[in-house]
PDB file of C-alpha atoms and ligand atoms in Angstrom:
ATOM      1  CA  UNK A   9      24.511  50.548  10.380  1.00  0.00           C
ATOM      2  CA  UNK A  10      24.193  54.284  10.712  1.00  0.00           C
ATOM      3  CA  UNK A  11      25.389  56.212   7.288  1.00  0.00           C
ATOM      4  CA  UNK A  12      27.185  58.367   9.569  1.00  0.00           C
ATOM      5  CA  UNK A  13      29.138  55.807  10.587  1.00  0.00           C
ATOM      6  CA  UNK A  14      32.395  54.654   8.287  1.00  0.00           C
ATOM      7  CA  UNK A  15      32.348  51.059   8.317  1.00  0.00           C
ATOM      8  CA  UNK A  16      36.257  50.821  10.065  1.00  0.00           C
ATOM      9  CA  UNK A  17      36.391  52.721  12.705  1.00  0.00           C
ATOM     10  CA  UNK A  18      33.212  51.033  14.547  1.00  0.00           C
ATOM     11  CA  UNK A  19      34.904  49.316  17.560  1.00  0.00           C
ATOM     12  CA  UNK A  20      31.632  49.000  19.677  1.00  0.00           C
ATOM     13  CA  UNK A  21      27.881  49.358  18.895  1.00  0.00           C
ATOM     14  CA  UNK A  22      25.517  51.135  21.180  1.00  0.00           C
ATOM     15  CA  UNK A  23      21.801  51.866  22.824  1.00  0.00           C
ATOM     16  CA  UNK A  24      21.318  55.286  23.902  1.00  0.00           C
ATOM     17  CA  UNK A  25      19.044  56.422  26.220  1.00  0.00           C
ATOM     18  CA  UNK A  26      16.942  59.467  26.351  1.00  0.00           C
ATOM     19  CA  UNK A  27      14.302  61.751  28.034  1.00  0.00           C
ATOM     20  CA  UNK A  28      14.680  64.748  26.464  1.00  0.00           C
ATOM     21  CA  UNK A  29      16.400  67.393  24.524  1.00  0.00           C
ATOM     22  CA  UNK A  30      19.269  65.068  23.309  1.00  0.00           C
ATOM     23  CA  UNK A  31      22.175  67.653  23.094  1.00  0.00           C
ATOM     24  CA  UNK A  32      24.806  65.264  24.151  1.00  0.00           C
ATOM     25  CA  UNK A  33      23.384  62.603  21.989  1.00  0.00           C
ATOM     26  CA  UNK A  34      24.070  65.009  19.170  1.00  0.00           C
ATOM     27  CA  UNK A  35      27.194  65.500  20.089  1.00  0.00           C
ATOM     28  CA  UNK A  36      28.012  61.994  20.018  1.00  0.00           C
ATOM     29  CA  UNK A  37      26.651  61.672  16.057  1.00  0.00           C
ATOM     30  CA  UNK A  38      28.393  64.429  15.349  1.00  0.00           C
ATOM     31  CA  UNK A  39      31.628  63.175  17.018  1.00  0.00           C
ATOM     32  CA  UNK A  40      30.759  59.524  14.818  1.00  0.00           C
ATOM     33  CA  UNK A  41      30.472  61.519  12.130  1.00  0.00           C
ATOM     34  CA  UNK A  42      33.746  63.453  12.283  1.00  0.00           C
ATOM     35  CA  UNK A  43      35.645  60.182  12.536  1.00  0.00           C
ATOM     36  CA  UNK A  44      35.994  60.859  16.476  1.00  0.00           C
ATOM     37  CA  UNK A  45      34.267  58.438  17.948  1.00  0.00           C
ATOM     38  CA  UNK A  46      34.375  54.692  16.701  1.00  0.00           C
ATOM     39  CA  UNK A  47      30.406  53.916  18.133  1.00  0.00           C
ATOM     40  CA  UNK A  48      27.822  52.694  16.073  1.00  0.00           C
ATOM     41  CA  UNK A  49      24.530  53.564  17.243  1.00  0.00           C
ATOM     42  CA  UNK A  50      22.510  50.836  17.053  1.00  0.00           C
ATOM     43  CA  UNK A  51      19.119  53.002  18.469  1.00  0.00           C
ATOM     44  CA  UNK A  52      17.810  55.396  20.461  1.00  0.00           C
ATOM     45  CA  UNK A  53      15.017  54.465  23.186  1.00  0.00           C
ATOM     46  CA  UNK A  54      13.214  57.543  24.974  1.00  0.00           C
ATOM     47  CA  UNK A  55      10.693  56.819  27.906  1.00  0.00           C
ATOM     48  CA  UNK A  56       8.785  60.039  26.615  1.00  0.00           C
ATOM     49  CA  UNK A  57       7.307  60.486  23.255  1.00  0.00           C
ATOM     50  CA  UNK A  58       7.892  64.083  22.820  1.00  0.00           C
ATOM     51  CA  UNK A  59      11.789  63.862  23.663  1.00  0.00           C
ATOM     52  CA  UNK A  60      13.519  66.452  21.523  1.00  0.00           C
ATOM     53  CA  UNK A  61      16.319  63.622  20.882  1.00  0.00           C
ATOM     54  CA  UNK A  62      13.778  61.468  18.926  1.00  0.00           C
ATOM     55  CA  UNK A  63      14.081  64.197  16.328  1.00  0.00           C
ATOM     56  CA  UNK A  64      18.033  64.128  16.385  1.00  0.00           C
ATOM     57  CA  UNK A  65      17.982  60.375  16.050  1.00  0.00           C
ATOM     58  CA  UNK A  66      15.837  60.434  13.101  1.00  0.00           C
ATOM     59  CA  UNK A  67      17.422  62.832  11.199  1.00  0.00           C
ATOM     60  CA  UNK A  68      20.772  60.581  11.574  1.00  0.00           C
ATOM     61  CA  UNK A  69      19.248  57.251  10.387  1.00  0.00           C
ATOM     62  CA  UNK A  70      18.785  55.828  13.478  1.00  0.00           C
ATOM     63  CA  UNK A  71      16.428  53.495  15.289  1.00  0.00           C
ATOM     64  CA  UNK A  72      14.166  54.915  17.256  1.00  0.00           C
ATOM     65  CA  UNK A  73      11.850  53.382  20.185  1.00  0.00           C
ATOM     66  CA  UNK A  74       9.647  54.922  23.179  1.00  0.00           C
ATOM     67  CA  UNK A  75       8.475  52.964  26.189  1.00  0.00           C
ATOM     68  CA  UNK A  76       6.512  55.243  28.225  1.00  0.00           C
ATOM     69  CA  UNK A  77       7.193  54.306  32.202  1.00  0.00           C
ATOM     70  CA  UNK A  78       4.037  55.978  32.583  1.00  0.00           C
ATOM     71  CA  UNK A  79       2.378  52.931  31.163  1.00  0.00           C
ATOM     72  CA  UNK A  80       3.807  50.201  33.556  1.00  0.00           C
ATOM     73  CA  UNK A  81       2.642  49.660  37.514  1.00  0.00           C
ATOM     74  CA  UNK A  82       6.046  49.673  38.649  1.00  0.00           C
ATOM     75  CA  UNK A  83       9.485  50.775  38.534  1.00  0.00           C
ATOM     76  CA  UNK A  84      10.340  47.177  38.116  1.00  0.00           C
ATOM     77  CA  UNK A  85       7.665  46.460  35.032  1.00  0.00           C
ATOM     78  CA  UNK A  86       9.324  49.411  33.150  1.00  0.00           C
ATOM     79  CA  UNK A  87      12.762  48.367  34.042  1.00  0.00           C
ATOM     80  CA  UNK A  88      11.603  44.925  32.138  1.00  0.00           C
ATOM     81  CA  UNK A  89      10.260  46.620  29.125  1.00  0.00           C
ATOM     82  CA  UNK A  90      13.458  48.576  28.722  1.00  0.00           C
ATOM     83  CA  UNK A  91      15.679  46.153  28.789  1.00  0.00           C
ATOM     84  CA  UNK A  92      13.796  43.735  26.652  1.00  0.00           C
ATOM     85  CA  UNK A  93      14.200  46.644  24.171  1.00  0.00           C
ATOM     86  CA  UNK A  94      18.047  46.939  24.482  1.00  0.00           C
ATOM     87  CA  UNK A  95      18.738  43.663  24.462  1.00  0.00           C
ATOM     88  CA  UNK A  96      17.010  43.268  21.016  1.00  0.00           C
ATOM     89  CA  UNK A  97      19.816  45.412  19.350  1.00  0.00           C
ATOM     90  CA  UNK A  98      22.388  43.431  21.335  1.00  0.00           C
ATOM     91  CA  UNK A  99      24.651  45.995  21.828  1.00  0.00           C
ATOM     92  CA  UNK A 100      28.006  46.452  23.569  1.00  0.00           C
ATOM     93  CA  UNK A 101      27.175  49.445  25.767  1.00  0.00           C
ATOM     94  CA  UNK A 102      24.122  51.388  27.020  1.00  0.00           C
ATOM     95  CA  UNK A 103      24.676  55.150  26.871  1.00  0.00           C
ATOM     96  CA  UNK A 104      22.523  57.504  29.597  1.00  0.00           C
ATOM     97  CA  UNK A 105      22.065  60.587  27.628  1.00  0.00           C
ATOM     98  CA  UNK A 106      19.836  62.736  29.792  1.00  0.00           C
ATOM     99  CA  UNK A 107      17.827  59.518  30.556  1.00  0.00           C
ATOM    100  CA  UNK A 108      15.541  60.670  33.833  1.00  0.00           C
ATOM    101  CA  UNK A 109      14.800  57.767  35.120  1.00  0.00           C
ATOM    102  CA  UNK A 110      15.931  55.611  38.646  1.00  0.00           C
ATOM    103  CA  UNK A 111      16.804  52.754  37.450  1.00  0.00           C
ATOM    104  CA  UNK A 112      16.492  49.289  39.913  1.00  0.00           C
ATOM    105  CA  UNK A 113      19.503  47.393  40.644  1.00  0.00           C
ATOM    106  CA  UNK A 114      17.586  44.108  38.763  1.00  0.00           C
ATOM    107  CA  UNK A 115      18.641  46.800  35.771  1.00  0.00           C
ATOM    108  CA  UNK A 116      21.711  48.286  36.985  1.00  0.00           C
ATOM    109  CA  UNK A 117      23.031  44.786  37.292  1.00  0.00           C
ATOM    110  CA  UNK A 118      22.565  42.994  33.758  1.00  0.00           C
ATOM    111  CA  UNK A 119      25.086  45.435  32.433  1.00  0.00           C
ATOM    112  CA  UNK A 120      28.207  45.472  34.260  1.00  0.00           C
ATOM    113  CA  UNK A 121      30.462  47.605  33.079  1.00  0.00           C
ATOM    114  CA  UNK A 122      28.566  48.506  29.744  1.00  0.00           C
ATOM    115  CA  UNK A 123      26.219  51.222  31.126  1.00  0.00           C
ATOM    116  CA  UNK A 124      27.437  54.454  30.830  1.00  0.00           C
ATOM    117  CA  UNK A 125      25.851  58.312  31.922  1.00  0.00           C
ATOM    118  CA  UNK A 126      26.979  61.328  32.159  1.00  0.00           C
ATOM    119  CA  UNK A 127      26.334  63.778  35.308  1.00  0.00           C
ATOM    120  CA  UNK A 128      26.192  67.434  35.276  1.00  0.00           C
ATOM    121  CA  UNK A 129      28.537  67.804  38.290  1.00  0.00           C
ATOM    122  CA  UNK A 130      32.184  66.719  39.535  1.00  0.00           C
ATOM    123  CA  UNK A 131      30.773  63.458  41.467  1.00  0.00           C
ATOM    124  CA  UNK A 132      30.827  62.802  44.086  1.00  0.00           C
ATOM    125  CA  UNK A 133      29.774  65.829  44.771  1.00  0.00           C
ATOM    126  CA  UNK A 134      26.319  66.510  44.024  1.00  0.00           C
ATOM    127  CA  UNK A 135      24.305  63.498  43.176  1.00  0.00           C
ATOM    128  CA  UNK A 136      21.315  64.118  42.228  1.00  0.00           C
ATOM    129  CA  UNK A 137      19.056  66.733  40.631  1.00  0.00           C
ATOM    130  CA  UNK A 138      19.363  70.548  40.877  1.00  0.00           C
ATOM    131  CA  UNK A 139      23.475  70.692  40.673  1.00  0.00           C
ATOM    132  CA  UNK A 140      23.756  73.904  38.911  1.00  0.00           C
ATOM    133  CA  UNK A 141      21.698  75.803  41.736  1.00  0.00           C
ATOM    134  CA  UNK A 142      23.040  73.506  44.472  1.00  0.00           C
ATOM    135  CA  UNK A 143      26.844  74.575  43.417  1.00  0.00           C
ATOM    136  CA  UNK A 144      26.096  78.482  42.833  1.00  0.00           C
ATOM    137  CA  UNK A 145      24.267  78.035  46.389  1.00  0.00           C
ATOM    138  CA  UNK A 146      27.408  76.953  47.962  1.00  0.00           C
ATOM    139  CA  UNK A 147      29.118  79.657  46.289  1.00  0.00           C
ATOM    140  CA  UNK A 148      31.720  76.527  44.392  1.00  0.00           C
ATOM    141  CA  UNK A 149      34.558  77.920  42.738  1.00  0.00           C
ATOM    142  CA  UNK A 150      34.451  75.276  40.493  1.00  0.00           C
ATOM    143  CA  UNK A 151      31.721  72.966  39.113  1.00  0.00           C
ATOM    144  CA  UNK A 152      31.698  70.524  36.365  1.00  0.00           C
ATOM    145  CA  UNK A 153      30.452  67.375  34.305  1.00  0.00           C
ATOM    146  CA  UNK A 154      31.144  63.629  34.834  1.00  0.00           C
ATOM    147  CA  UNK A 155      31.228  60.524  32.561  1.00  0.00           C
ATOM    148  CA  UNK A 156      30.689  57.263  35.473  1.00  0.00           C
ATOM    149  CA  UNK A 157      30.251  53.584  34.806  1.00  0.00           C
ATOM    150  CA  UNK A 158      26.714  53.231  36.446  1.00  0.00           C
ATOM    151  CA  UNK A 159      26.226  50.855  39.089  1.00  0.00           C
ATOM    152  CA  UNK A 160      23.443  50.346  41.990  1.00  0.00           C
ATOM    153  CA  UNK A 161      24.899  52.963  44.056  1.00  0.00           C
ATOM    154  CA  UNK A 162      23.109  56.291  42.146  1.00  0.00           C
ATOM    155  CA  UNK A 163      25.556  58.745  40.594  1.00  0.00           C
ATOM    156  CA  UNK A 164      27.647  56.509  42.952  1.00  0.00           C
ATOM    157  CA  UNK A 165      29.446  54.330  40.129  1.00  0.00           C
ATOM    158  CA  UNK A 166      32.641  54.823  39.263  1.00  0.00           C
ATOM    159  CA  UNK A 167      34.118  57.556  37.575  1.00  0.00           C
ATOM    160  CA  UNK A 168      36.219  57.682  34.157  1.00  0.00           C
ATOM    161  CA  UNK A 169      36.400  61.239  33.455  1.00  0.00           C
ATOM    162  CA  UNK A 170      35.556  64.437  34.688  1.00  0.00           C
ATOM    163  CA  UNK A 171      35.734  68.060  32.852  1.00  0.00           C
ATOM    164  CA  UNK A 172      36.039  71.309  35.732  1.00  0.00           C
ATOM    165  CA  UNK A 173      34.507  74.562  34.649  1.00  0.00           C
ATOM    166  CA  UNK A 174      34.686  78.346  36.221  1.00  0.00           C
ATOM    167  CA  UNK A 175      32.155  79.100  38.259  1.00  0.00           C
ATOM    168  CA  UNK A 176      31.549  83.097  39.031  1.00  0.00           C
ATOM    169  CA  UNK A 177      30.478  85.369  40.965  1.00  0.00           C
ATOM    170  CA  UNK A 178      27.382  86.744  38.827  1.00  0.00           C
ATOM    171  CA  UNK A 179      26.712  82.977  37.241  1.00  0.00           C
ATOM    172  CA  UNK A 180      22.739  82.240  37.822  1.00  0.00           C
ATOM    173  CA  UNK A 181      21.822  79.230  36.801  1.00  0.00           C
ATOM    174  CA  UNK A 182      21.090  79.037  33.753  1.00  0.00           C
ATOM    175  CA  UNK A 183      24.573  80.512  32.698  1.00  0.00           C
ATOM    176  CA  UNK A 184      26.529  77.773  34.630  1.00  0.00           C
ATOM    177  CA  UNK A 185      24.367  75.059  32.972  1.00  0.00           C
ATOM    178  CA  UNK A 186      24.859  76.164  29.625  1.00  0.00           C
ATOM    179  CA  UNK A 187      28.994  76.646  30.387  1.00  0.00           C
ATOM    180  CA  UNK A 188      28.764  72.751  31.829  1.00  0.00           C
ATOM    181  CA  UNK A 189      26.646  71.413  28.769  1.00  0.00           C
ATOM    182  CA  UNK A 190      29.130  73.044  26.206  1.00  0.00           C
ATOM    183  CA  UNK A 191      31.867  71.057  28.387  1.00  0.00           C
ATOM    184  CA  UNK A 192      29.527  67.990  28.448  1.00  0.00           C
ATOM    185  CA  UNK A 193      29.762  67.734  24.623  1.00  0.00           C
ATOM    186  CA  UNK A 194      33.059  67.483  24.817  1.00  0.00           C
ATOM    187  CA  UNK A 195      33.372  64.949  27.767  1.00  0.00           C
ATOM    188  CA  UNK A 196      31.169  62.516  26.511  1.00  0.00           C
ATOM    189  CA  UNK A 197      32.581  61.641  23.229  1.00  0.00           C
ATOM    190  CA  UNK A 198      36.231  61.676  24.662  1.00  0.00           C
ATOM    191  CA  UNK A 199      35.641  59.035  27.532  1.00  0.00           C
ATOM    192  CA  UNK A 200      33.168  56.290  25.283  1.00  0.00           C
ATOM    193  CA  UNK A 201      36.178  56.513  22.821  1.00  0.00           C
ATOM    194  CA  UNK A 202      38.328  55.457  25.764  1.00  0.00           C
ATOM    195  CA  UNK A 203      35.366  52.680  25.888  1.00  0.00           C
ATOM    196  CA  UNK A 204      34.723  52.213  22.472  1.00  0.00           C
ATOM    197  CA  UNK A 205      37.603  51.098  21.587  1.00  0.00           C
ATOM    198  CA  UNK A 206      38.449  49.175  25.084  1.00  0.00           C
ATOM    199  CA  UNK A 207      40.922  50.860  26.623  1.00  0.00           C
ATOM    200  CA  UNK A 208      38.688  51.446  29.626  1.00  0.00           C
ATOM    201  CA  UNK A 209      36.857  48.198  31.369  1.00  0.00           C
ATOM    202  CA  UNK A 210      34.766  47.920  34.617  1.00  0.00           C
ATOM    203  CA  UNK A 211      36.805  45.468  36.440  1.00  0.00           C
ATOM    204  CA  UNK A 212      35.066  44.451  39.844  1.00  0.00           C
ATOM    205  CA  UNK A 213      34.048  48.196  40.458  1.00  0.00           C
ATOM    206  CA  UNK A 214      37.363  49.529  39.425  1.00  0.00           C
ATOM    207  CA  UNK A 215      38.143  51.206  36.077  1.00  0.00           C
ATOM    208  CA  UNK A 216      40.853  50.031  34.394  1.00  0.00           C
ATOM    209  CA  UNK A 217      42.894  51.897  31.761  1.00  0.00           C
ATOM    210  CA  UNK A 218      45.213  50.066  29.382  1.00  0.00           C
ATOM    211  CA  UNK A 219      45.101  47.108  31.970  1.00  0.00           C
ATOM    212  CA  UNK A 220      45.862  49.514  34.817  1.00  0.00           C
ATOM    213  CA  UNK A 221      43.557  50.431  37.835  1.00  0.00           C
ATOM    214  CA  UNK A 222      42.387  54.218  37.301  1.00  0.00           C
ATOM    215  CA  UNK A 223      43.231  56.035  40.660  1.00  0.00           C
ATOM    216  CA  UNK A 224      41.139  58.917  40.356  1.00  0.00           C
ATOM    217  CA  UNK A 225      39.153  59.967  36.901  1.00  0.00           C
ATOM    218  CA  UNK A 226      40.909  61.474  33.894  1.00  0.00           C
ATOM    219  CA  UNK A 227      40.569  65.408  33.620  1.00  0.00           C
ATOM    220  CA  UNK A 228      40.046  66.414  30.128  1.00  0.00           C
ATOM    221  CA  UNK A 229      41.114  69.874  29.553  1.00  0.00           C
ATOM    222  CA  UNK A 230      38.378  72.545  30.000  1.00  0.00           C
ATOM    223  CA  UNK A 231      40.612  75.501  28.067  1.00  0.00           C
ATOM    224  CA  UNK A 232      40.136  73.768  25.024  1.00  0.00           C
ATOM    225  CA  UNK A 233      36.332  74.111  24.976  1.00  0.00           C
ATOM    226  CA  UNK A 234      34.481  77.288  25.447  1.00  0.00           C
ATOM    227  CA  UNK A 235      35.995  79.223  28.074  1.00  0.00           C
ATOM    228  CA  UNK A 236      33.583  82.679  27.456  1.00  0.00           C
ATOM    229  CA  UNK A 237      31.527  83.424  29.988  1.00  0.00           C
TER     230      UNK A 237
HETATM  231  C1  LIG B 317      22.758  66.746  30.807  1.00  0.00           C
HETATM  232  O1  LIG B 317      23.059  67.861  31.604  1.00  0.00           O
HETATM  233  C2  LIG B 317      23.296  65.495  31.442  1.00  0.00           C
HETATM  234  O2  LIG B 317      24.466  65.709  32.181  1.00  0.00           O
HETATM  235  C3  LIG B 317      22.176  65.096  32.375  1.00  0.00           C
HETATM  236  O3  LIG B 317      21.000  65.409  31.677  1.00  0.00           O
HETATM  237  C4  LIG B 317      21.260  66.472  30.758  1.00  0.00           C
HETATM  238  C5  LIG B 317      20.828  65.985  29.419  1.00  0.00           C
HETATM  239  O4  LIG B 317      20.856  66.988  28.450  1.00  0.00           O
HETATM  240  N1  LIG B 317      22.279  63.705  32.749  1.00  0.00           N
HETATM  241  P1  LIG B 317      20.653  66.602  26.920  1.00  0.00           P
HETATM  242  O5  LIG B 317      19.306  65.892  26.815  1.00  0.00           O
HETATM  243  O6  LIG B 317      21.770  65.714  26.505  1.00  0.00           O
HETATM  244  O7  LIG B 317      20.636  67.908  26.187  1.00  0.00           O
END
């Protein structure tokens, strides 16, 4: 058990997954650790040794592990490894935090409806890499984060909730990714609340929300967050 965590709020425990920097992982110890979020974070696995987020999870008490895909033949082998790793912990849900890897549908498949990313963009539109450059390109009024239930389909699973930022005329893109990432830190603590504490479940492919079918995802509020900018 994480120190950060009190004892009676846990509802579910949780892997995270990692690649890098590991700002939204922070956000979601500091959202434990403000009696937000009702997670216990079992440990945090990185496929690259010098991930930023290592750091974050050691400095909160938390497990840490790396399995370098660079080490295994195929996509498949690493896919293995991985999940041999999470399934040690045993944990309710798998959080994608910035985790950069495909992952096969062998993967995708042990967890339905416990494997959970977030996606710097309002899916379904842009899937993929690049979204800050590819919205600005396409001169978007409006861009965005999303929290989805992963599933085979890439950035293709279903979505629980979605937070809509500004975009302007003079963003580039570094100052549309850093307005989305301030909204991610807010999105991604709100919706694995809603999944922390079971009030949204992966039924057959569709979300449900206190035992009714989501139509389309939840909006959280963007004014609320950092609207400078
Ligand atoms: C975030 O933009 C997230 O949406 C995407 O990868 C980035 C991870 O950033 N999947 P961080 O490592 O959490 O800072």
């Amino acid at each position: 058990m994480s120190q950060l965590t009190p004892d009676t709020k846990v509802r579910a425990r949780a892997v995270v997954l990692i690649s890098g920097r590991g700002s939204n992982l922070s956000a979601i110890v500091r959202a434990i650790s403000q009696g937000k979020l009702s997670l216990e974070l079992l440990a945090v696995i990185s496929n690259r040794a010098d991930a930023k987020g290592l750091t974050i999870a050691k400095d909160a008490g938390i497990a840490t592990r790396i399995i370098d895909h660079k080490n295994f033949k195929t996509r498949e082998d690493f896919d293995l490894a991985l999940a041999e790793q999470i399934d040690a912990f045993a944990p309710d849900v798998v959080v994608l935090a910035g985790f950069m890897r495909l992952l096969s549908t062998a993967f995708t498949s042990k967890y339905p409806g416990r494997l959970v990313n977030i996606h710097p963009s309002l899916l379904p539109a842009y899937k993929g890499l690049n979204t800050h450059q590819r919205a600005i390109d396409d001169r978007a009024q409006e861009h965005g984060a999303s929290v989805h239930f992963v599933t085979a389909d890439l950035d293709g699973g279903p979505v629980l909730m979605q937070v809509k930022v500004p975009v302007y005329a003079d963003d580039d893109r570094d100052v549309l990714a850093a307005r989305v990432l301030a909204a991610e830190h807010e999105l991604f603590p709100s919706a694995l609340e809603l999944i922390a504490t079971n009030r949204a479940k992966l039924t057959d492919e569709v979300i449900q929300i206190d035992n009714e079918p989501l139509s389309s995802p939840l909006l959280l509020p963007y004014t609320a967050i950092d609207a400078k900018r």
